[in-house]
Amino acid sequence: LGIAYKEMGLVDEAVAEFELAVLHGSGGPRAPDCMLMLGICEAERGNTAEAVKRFQAGLGLPGLAIEPRKALYFELGTAFETLQRRSEAIEQYQAVERVDPKYRDVQARITRLGGTIRTQASQPPRQQAPRTTPSSVPKAAAKATAPPPAAGGAPTAPQQPAPGGKTEASTDASAEAARKARKIGFV
Protein backbone atom coordinates (compact mmCIF):
# COMPACT_ATOMS: atom_id res chain seq x y z
CA LEU A 1 0.00 0.00 0.00
CA GLY A 2 2.91 2.32 0.78
CA ILE A 3 4.32 1.78 -2.71
CA ALA A 4 0.95 2.54 -4.28
CA TYR A 5 0.64 5.75 -2.27
CA LYS A 6 4.17 6.80 -3.22
CA GLU A 7 3.52 6.14 -6.91
CA MET A 8 0.38 8.30 -6.67
CA GLY A 9 2.43 11.13 -5.14
CA LEU A 10 0.86 10.69 -1.68
CA VAL A 11 4.19 10.66 0.13
CA ASP A 12 2.84 11.38 3.63
CA GLU A 13 0.41 8.46 3.34
CA ALA A 14 3.20 6.26 1.97
CA VAL A 15 5.43 7.11 4.94
CA ALA A 16 2.62 6.20 7.35
CA GLU A 17 2.19 2.80 5.66
CA PHE A 18 5.91 2.03 5.62
CA GLU A 19 6.22 3.01 9.28
CA LEU A 20 3.28 0.75 10.10
CA ALA A 21 4.91 -2.11 8.21
CA VAL A 22 8.19 -1.63 10.10
CA LEU A 23 6.37 -1.39 13.43
CA HIS A 24 4.34 -4.55 12.94
CA GLY A 25 6.87 -6.42 10.84
CA SER A 26 9.23 -6.93 13.80
CA GLY A 27 12.27 -6.67 11.58
CA GLY A 28 11.00 -9.28 9.12
CA PRO A 29 12.20 -9.79 5.56
CA ARG A 30 10.49 -6.61 4.30
CA ALA A 31 12.06 -4.33 6.93
CA PRO A 32 15.05 -3.36 4.70
CA ASP A 33 12.69 -2.50 1.83
CA CYS A 34 10.53 -0.42 4.16
CA MET A 35 13.55 1.45 5.54
CA LEU A 36 14.74 2.07 1.99
CA MET A 37 11.35 3.42 0.96
CA LEU A 38 11.06 5.52 4.12
CA GLY A 39 14.42 7.11 3.30
CA ILE A 40 13.43 7.73 -0.31
CA CYS A 41 10.15 9.32 0.82
CA GLU A 42 11.95 11.54 3.33
CA ALA A 43 14.38 12.65 0.63
CA GLU A 44 11.47 13.35 -1.68
CA ARG A 45 9.88 15.49 1.04
CA GLY A 46 13.14 17.44 1.37
CA ASN A 47 14.07 15.88 4.74
CA THR A 48 17.50 14.66 3.63
CA ALA A 49 18.93 14.41 7.15
CA GLU A 50 15.98 12.19 8.13
CA ALA A 51 16.52 10.15 4.95
CA VAL A 52 20.13 9.53 6.04
CA LYS A 53 18.88 8.24 9.41
CA ARG A 54 16.41 5.88 7.70
CA PHE A 55 19.05 4.49 5.32
CA GLN A 56 21.53 4.01 8.18
CA ALA A 57 18.86 2.28 10.26
CA GLY A 58 18.19 -0.04 7.33
CA LEU A 59 21.90 -0.83 7.02
CA GLY A 60 21.93 -1.69 10.73
CA LEU A 61 19.30 -4.41 10.38
CA PRO A 62 20.54 -7.92 11.18
CA GLY A 63 20.85 -10.45 8.35
CA LEU A 64 20.68 -7.83 5.60
CA ALA A 65 20.83 -9.45 2.15
CA ILE A 66 23.11 -8.14 -0.60
CA GLU A 67 20.44 -6.53 -2.83
CA PRO A 68 18.83 -4.35 -0.14
CA ARG A 69 22.30 -3.53 1.21
CA LYS A 70 23.40 -2.21 -2.21
CA ALA A 71 20.21 -0.16 -2.57
CA LEU A 72 20.55 1.32 0.93
CA TYR A 73 24.23 2.24 0.42
CA PHE A 74 23.46 3.76 -2.97
CA GLU A 75 20.57 5.87 -1.67
CA LEU A 76 22.64 6.88 1.37
CA GLY A 77 25.33 8.07 -1.03
CA THR A 78 22.73 10.07 -2.93
CA ALA A 79 21.52 11.66 0.31
CA PHE A 80 25.08 12.56 1.32
CA GLU A 81 25.58 14.09 -2.12
CA THR A 82 22.48 16.23 -1.60
CA LEU A 83 23.89 17.37 1.75
CA GLN A 84 27.19 18.29 0.02
CA ARG A 85 29.04 15.62 2.04
CA ARG A 86 31.10 14.44 -0.91
CA SER A 87 33.62 12.16 0.84
CA GLU A 88 30.83 10.32 2.67
CA ALA A 89 28.89 9.94 -0.58
CA ILE A 90 31.98 8.47 -2.27
CA GLU A 91 32.39 5.97 0.60
CA GLN A 92 28.81 4.74 0.17
CA TYR A 93 29.12 4.45 -3.60
CA GLN A 94 32.42 2.59 -3.24
CA ALA A 95 30.75 0.13 -0.86
CA VAL A 96 28.27 -0.64 -3.64
CA GLU A 97 30.93 -0.70 -6.36
CA ARG A 98 33.05 -3.25 -4.46
CA VAL A 99 30.14 -5.68 -4.50
CA ASP A 100 28.58 -4.82 -7.87
CA PRO A 101 30.51 -2.46 -10.17
CA LYS A 102 27.64 -2.42 -12.68
CA TYR A 103 24.98 -1.37 -10.15
CA ARG A 104 23.06 1.54 -11.63
CA ASP A 105 25.47 4.40 -12.43
CA VAL A 106 27.64 3.92 -9.33
CA GLN A 107 30.97 4.13 -11.17
CA ALA A 108 29.95 7.35 -12.94
CA ARG A 109 28.96 8.88 -9.60
CA ILE A 110 32.27 7.92 -7.99
CA THR A 111 34.17 9.42 -10.92
CA ARG A 112 32.04 12.59 -10.96
CA LEU A 113 32.73 13.13 -7.25
CA GLY A 114 36.47 12.57 -7.72
CA GLY A 115 36.64 9.16 -6.06
CA THR A 116 38.64 6.14 -7.08
CA ILE A 117 36.94 3.23 -8.80
CA ARG A 118 38.00 -0.10 -7.43
CA THR A 119 37.60 -3.25 -9.45
CA GLN A 120 35.90 -6.32 -8.10
CA ALA A 121 38.99 -8.40 -8.91
CA SER A 122 41.19 -6.31 -6.61
CA GLN A 123 38.88 -6.78 -3.63
CA PRO A 124 38.68 -9.94 -1.54
CA PRO A 125 35.38 -11.75 -2.02
CA ARG A 126 32.73 -10.74 0.52
CA GLN A 127 30.74 -13.95 0.36
CA GLN A 128 31.79 -17.30 -0.88
CA ALA A 129 29.49 -19.31 -3.08
CA PRO A 130 28.11 -22.46 -1.44
CA ARG A 131 30.30 -25.43 -2.13
CA THR A 132 28.87 -28.34 -4.05
CA THR A 133 29.97 -31.91 -3.70
CA PRO A 134 31.08 -33.74 -6.85
CA SER A 135 28.06 -36.05 -6.64
CA SER A 136 25.58 -33.14 -6.54
CA VAL A 137 26.97 -31.42 -9.64
CA PRO A 138 25.75 -33.95 -12.26
CA LYS A 139 22.26 -34.04 -10.70
CA ALA A 140 21.99 -30.26 -10.71
CA ALA A 141 23.31 -30.06 -14.26
CA ALA A 142 20.88 -32.73 -15.44
CA LYS A 143 17.94 -30.91 -13.84
CA ALA A 144 19.03 -27.62 -15.40
CA THR A 145 19.38 -29.00 -18.92
CA ALA A 146 16.53 -31.51 -19.09
CA PRO A 147 13.27 -30.07 -20.43
CA PRO A 148 10.18 -30.72 -18.33
CA PRO A 149 7.94 -33.53 -19.56
CA ALA A 150 4.77 -32.54 -21.37
CA ALA A 151 1.32 -33.60 -20.22
CA GLY A 152 1.03 -37.36 -20.57
CA GLY A 153 4.77 -37.88 -19.98
CA ALA A 154 5.94 -37.31 -23.57
CA PRO A 155 9.23 -35.44 -23.88
CA THR A 156 9.10 -31.87 -25.16
CA ALA A 157 11.38 -30.01 -27.49
CA PRO A 158 13.94 -27.80 -25.78
CA GLN A 159 13.05 -24.11 -25.55
CA GLN A 160 14.40 -22.03 -28.39
CA PRO A 161 16.82 -19.33 -27.28
CA ALA A 162 15.56 -15.78 -27.55
CA PRO A 163 17.83 -13.11 -29.01
CA GLY A 164 20.94 -12.86 -26.87
CA GLY A 165 21.00 -16.62 -26.16
CA LYS A 166 18.43 -16.65 -23.35
CA THR A 167 15.43 -18.93 -23.29
CA GLU A 168 11.95 -17.48 -23.15
CA ALA A 169 11.63 -18.59 -19.53
CA SER A 170 14.85 -16.86 -18.44
CA THR A 171 13.88 -13.74 -20.39
CA ASP A 172 10.46 -13.72 -18.71
CA ALA A 173 12.07 -14.22 -15.28
CA SER A 174 14.52 -11.35 -15.92
CA ALA A 175 11.71 -9.06 -17.03
CA GLU A 176 9.65 -9.98 -13.96
CA ALA A 177 12.59 -9.32 -11.62
CA ALA A 178 13.23 -5.94 -13.25
CA ARG A 179 9.53 -5.05 -12.98
CA LYS A 180 9.50 -5.91 -9.28
CA ALA A 181 12.68 -3.90 -8.66
CA ARG A 182 11.15 -0.86 -10.38
CA LYS A 183 7.94 -1.32 -8.44
CA ILE A 184 9.66 -1.05 -5.06
CA GLY A 185 11.98 1.73 -6.15
CA PHE A 186 15.28 -0.13 -6.63
CA VAL A 187 15.63 0.98 -10.24
GROMACS .gro file of C-alpha atoms in nm:
model
  187
    1LEU     CA    1   0.000   0.000   0.000
    2GLY     CA    2   0.291   0.232   0.078
    3ILE     CA    3   0.432   0.178  -0.271
    4ALA     CA    4   0.095   0.254  -0.428
    5TYR     CA    5   0.064   0.575  -0.227
    6LYS     CA    6   0.417   0.680  -0.322
    7GLU     CA    7   0.352   0.614  -0.691
    8MET     CA    8   0.038   0.830  -0.667
    9GLY     CA    9   0.243   1.113  -0.514
   10LEU     CA   10   0.086   1.069  -0.168
   11VAL     CA   11   0.419   1.066   0.013
   12ASP     CA   12   0.284   1.138   0.363
   13GLU     CA   13   0.041   0.846   0.334
   14ALA     CA   14   0.320   0.626   0.197
   15VAL     CA   15   0.543   0.711   0.494
   16ALA     CA   16   0.262   0.620   0.735
   17GLU     CA   17   0.219   0.280   0.566
   18PHE     CA   18   0.591   0.203   0.562
   19GLU     CA   19   0.622   0.301   0.928
   20LEU     CA   20   0.328   0.075   1.010
   21ALA     CA   21   0.491  -0.211   0.821
   22VAL     CA   22   0.819  -0.163   1.010
   23LEU     CA   23   0.637  -0.139   1.343
   24HIS     CA   24   0.434  -0.455   1.294
   25GLY     CA   25   0.687  -0.642   1.084
   26SER     CA   26   0.923  -0.693   1.380
   27GLY     CA   27   1.227  -0.667   1.158
   28GLY     CA   28   1.100  -0.928   0.912
   29PRO     CA   29   1.220  -0.979   0.556
   30ARG     CA   30   1.049  -0.661   0.430
   31ALA     CA   31   1.206  -0.433   0.693
   32PRO     CA   32   1.505  -0.336   0.470
   33ASP     CA   33   1.269  -0.250   0.183
   34CYS     CA   34   1.053  -0.042   0.416
   35MET     CA   35   1.355   0.145   0.554
   36LEU     CA   36   1.474   0.207   0.199
   37MET     CA   37   1.135   0.342   0.096
   38LEU     CA   38   1.106   0.552   0.412
   39GLY     CA   39   1.442   0.711   0.330
   40ILE     CA   40   1.343   0.773  -0.031
   41CYS     CA   41   1.015   0.932   0.082
   42GLU     CA   42   1.195   1.154   0.333
   43ALA     CA   43   1.438   1.265   0.063
   44GLU     CA   44   1.147   1.335  -0.168
   45ARG     CA   45   0.988   1.549   0.104
   46GLY     CA   46   1.314   1.744   0.137
   47ASN     CA   47   1.407   1.588   0.474
   48THR     CA   48   1.750   1.466   0.363
   49ALA     CA   49   1.893   1.441   0.715
   50GLU     CA   50   1.598   1.219   0.813
   51ALA     CA   51   1.652   1.015   0.495
   52VAL     CA   52   2.013   0.953   0.604
   53LYS     CA   53   1.888   0.824   0.941
   54ARG     CA   54   1.641   0.588   0.770
   55PHE     CA   55   1.905   0.449   0.532
   56GLN     CA   56   2.153   0.401   0.818
   57ALA     CA   57   1.886   0.228   1.026
   58GLY     CA   58   1.819  -0.004   0.733
   59LEU     CA   59   2.190  -0.083   0.702
   60GLY     CA   60   2.193  -0.169   1.073
   61LEU     CA   61   1.930  -0.441   1.038
   62PRO     CA   62   2.054  -0.792   1.118
   63GLY     CA   63   2.085  -1.045   0.835
   64LEU     CA   64   2.068  -0.783   0.560
   65ALA     CA   65   2.083  -0.945   0.215
   66ILE     CA   66   2.311  -0.814  -0.060
   67GLU     CA   67   2.044  -0.653  -0.283
   68PRO     CA   68   1.883  -0.435  -0.014
   69ARG     CA   69   2.230  -0.353   0.121
   70LYS     CA   70   2.340  -0.221  -0.221
   71ALA     CA   71   2.021  -0.016  -0.257
   72LEU     CA   72   2.055   0.132   0.093
   73TYR     CA   73   2.423   0.224   0.042
   74PHE     CA   74   2.346   0.376  -0.297
   75GLU     CA   75   2.057   0.587  -0.167
   76LEU     CA   76   2.264   0.688   0.137
   77GLY     CA   77   2.533   0.807  -0.103
   78THR     CA   78   2.273   1.007  -0.293
   79ALA     CA   79   2.152   1.166   0.031
   80PHE     CA   80   2.508   1.256   0.132
   81GLU     CA   81   2.558   1.409  -0.212
   82THR     CA   82   2.248   1.623  -0.160
   83LEU     CA   83   2.389   1.737   0.175
   84GLN     CA   84   2.719   1.829   0.002
   85ARG     CA   85   2.904   1.562   0.204
   86ARG     CA   86   3.110   1.444  -0.091
   87SER     CA   87   3.362   1.216   0.084
   88GLU     CA   88   3.083   1.032   0.267
   89ALA     CA   89   2.889   0.994  -0.058
   90ILE     CA   90   3.198   0.847  -0.227
   91GLU     CA   91   3.239   0.597   0.060
   92GLN     CA   92   2.881   0.474   0.017
   93TYR     CA   93   2.912   0.445  -0.360
   94GLN     CA   94   3.242   0.259  -0.324
   95ALA     CA   95   3.075   0.013  -0.086
   96VAL     CA   96   2.827  -0.064  -0.364
   97GLU     CA   97   3.093  -0.070  -0.636
   98ARG     CA   98   3.305  -0.325  -0.446
   99VAL     CA   99   3.014  -0.568  -0.450
  100ASP     CA  100   2.858  -0.482  -0.787
  101PRO     CA  101   3.051  -0.246  -1.017
  102LYS     CA  102   2.764  -0.242  -1.268
  103TYR     CA  103   2.498  -0.137  -1.015
  104ARG     CA  104   2.306   0.154  -1.163
  105ASP     CA  105   2.547   0.440  -1.243
  106VAL     CA  106   2.764   0.392  -0.933
  107GLN     CA  107   3.097   0.413  -1.117
  108ALA     CA  108   2.995   0.735  -1.294
  109ARG     CA  109   2.896   0.888  -0.960
  110ILE     CA  110   3.227   0.792  -0.799
  111THR     CA  111   3.417   0.942  -1.092
  112ARG     CA  112   3.204   1.259  -1.096
  113LEU     CA  113   3.273   1.313  -0.725
  114GLY     CA  114   3.647   1.257  -0.772
  115GLY     CA  115   3.664   0.916  -0.606
  116THR     CA  116   3.864   0.614  -0.708
  117ILE     CA  117   3.694   0.323  -0.880
  118ARG     CA  118   3.800  -0.010  -0.743
  119THR     CA  119   3.760  -0.325  -0.945
  120GLN     CA  120   3.590  -0.632  -0.810
  121ALA     CA  121   3.899  -0.840  -0.891
  122SER     CA  122   4.119  -0.631  -0.661
  123GLN     CA  123   3.888  -0.678  -0.363
  124PRO     CA  124   3.868  -0.994  -0.154
  125PRO     CA  125   3.538  -1.175  -0.202
  126ARG     CA  126   3.273  -1.074   0.052
  127GLN     CA  127   3.074  -1.395   0.036
  128GLN     CA  128   3.179  -1.730  -0.088
  129ALA     CA  129   2.949  -1.931  -0.308
  130PRO     CA  130   2.811  -2.246  -0.144
  131ARG     CA  131   3.030  -2.543  -0.213
  132THR     CA  132   2.887  -2.834  -0.405
  133THR     CA  133   2.997  -3.191  -0.370
  134PRO     CA  134   3.108  -3.374  -0.685
  135SER     CA  135   2.806  -3.605  -0.664
  136SER     CA  136   2.558  -3.314  -0.654
  137VAL     CA  137   2.697  -3.142  -0.964
  138PRO     CA  138   2.575  -3.395  -1.226
  139LYS     CA  139   2.226  -3.404  -1.070
  140ALA     CA  140   2.199  -3.026  -1.071
  141ALA     CA  141   2.331  -3.006  -1.426
  142ALA     CA  142   2.088  -3.273  -1.544
  143LYS     CA  143   1.794  -3.091  -1.384
  144ALA     CA  144   1.903  -2.762  -1.540
  145THR     CA  145   1.938  -2.900  -1.892
  146ALA     CA  146   1.653  -3.151  -1.909
  147PRO     CA  147   1.327  -3.007  -2.043
  148PRO     CA  148   1.018  -3.072  -1.833
  149PRO     CA  149   0.794  -3.353  -1.956
  150ALA     CA  150   0.477  -3.254  -2.137
  151ALA     CA  151   0.132  -3.360  -2.022
  152GLY     CA  152   0.103  -3.736  -2.057
  153GLY     CA  153   0.477  -3.788  -1.998
  154ALA     CA  154   0.594  -3.731  -2.357
  155PRO     CA  155   0.923  -3.544  -2.388
  156THR     CA  156   0.910  -3.187  -2.516
  157ALA     CA  157   1.138  -3.001  -2.749
  158PRO     CA  158   1.394  -2.780  -2.578
  159GLN     CA  159   1.305  -2.411  -2.555
  160GLN     CA  160   1.440  -2.203  -2.839
  161PRO     CA  161   1.682  -1.933  -2.728
  162ALA     CA  162   1.556  -1.578  -2.755
  163PRO     CA  163   1.783  -1.311  -2.901
  164GLY     CA  164   2.094  -1.286  -2.687
  165GLY     CA  165   2.100  -1.662  -2.616
  166LYS     CA  166   1.843  -1.665  -2.335
  167THR     CA  167   1.543  -1.893  -2.329
  168GLU     CA  168   1.195  -1.748  -2.315
  169ALA     CA  169   1.163  -1.859  -1.953
  170SER     CA  170   1.485  -1.686  -1.844
  171THR     CA  171   1.388  -1.374  -2.039
  172ASP     CA  172   1.046  -1.372  -1.871
  173ALA     CA  173   1.207  -1.422  -1.528
  174SER     CA  174   1.452  -1.135  -1.592
  175ALA     CA  175   1.171  -0.906  -1.703
  176GLU     CA  176   0.965  -0.998  -1.396
  177ALA     CA  177   1.259  -0.932  -1.162
  178ALA     CA  178   1.323  -0.594  -1.325
  179ARG     CA  179   0.953  -0.505  -1.298
  180LYS     CA  180   0.950  -0.591  -0.928
  181ALA     CA  181   1.268  -0.390  -0.866
  182ARG     CA  182   1.115  -0.086  -1.038
  183LYS     CA  183   0.794  -0.132  -0.844
  184ILE     CA  184   0.966  -0.105  -0.506
  185GLY     CA  185   1.198   0.173  -0.615
  186PHE     CA  186   1.528  -0.013  -0.663
  187VAL     CA  187   1.563   0.098  -1.024
   0.00000   0.00000   0.00000
